[in-house]
Coordinates of C-alpha atoms in Angstrom, one line a residue:
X1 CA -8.1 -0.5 19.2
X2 CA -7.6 1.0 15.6
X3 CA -8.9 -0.7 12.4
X4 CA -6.6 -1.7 10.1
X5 CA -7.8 -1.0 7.0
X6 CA -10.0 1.9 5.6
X7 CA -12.1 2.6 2.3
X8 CA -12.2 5.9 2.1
X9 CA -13.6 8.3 -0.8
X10 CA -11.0 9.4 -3.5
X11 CA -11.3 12.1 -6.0
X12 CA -12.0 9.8 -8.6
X13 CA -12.5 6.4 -7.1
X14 CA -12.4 4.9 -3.6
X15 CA -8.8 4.5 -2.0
X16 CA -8.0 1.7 0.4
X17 CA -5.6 2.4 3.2
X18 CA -4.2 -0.3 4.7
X19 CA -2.3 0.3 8.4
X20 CA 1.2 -1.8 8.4
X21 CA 3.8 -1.4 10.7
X22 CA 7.0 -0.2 9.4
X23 CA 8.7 -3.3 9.3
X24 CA 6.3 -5.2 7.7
X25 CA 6.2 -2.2 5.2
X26 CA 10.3 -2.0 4.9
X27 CA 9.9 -5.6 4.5
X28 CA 7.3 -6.3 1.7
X29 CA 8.3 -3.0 -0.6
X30 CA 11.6 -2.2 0.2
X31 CA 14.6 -3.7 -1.7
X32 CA 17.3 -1.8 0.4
X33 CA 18.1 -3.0 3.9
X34 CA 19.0 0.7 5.2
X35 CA 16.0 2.2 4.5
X36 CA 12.7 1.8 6.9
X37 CA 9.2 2.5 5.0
X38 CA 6.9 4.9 6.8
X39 CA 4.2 4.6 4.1
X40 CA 3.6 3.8 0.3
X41 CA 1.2 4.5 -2.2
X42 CA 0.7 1.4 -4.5
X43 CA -0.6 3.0 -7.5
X44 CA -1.3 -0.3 -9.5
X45 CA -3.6 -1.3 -6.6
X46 CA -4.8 2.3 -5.4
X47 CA -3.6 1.1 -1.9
X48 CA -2.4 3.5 0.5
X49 CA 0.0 2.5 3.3
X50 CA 0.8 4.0 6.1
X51 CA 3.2 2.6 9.3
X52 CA 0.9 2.1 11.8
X53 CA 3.3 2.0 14.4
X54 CA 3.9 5.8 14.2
X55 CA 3.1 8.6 16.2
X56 CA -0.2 10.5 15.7
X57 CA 1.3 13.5 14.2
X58 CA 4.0 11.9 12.2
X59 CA 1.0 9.0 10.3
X60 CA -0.9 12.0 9.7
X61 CA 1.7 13.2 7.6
X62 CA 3.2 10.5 5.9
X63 CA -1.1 9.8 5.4
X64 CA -1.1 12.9 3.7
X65 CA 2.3 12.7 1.7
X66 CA 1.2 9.2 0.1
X67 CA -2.4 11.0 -0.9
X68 CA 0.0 13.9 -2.4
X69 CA 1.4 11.0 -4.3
X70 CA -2.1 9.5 -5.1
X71 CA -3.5 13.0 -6.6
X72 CA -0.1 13.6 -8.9
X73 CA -0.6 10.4 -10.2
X74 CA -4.0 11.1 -10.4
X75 CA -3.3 14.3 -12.5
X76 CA -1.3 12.8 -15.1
X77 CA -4.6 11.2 -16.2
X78 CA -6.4 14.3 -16.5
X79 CA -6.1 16.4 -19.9
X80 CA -5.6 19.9 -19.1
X81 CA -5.2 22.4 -16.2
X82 CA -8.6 23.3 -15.7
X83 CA -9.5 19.4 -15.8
X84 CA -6.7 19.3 -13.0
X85 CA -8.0 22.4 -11.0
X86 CA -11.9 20.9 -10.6
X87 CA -11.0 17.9 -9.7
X88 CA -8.7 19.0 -6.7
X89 CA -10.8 21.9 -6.1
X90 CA -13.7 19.3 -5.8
X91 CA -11.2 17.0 -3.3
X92 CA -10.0 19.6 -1.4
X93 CA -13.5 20.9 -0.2
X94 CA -14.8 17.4 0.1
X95 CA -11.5 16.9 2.6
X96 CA -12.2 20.3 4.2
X97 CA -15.3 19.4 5.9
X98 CA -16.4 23.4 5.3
X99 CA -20.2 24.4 4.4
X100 CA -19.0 28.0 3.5
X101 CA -16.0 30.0 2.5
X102 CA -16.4 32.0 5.6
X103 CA -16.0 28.7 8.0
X104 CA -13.1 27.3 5.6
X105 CA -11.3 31.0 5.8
X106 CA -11.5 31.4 9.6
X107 CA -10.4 28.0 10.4
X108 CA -7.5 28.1 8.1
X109 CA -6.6 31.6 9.2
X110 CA -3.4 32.5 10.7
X111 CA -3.0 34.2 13.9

């Protein structure tokens, strides 16, 4: 059983991320009938969609390819790159999970 609908933290406000399938996605946001929705990022109502019909590795993804969409639009509100940099330096280390640089390096370090 997964939930169907998160609130999770944002970088300047709490994001909700609703799980749709795809054709209920396609269906309520998409105008053209080729085309199937795998996720959407409703920036008037800081919703996040993602199809929850996907597999694991490919929701993950489109998960994180809608937040990429959420933080650009989330930087066109800032003034300034250094405004910009502290606020994504600030998400990204929230997201990260790490206590110290050391953890963060070694876990993102290649082999």
């Amino acid at each position: 059983f997964m939930k169907r609908q998160y609130k999770i933290s944002g970088p300047l406000h709490p994001i909700l991320i609703k799980l749709l399938s795809t054709k209920t996605l396609t269906k309520q946001f998409e105008k053209r009938k080729d085309m199937t929705l795998q996720g959407l990022f409703d920036e008037d109502k800081n919703i996040l969609y993602v199809g929850s019909n996907l597999p694991e590795d490919v929701k993950l993804h489109v998960f994180f390819h809608e937040l990429s969409h959420m933080l650009y639009d989330s930087f066109q509100r800032l003034e300034g790159e250094e405004a910009v940099a502290d606020m994504l330096g600030a998400y990204l280390l929230k997201i990260s999970g790490a206590k110290t640089l050391e953890e963060f390096l070694l876990r993102m370090e290649t082999k």
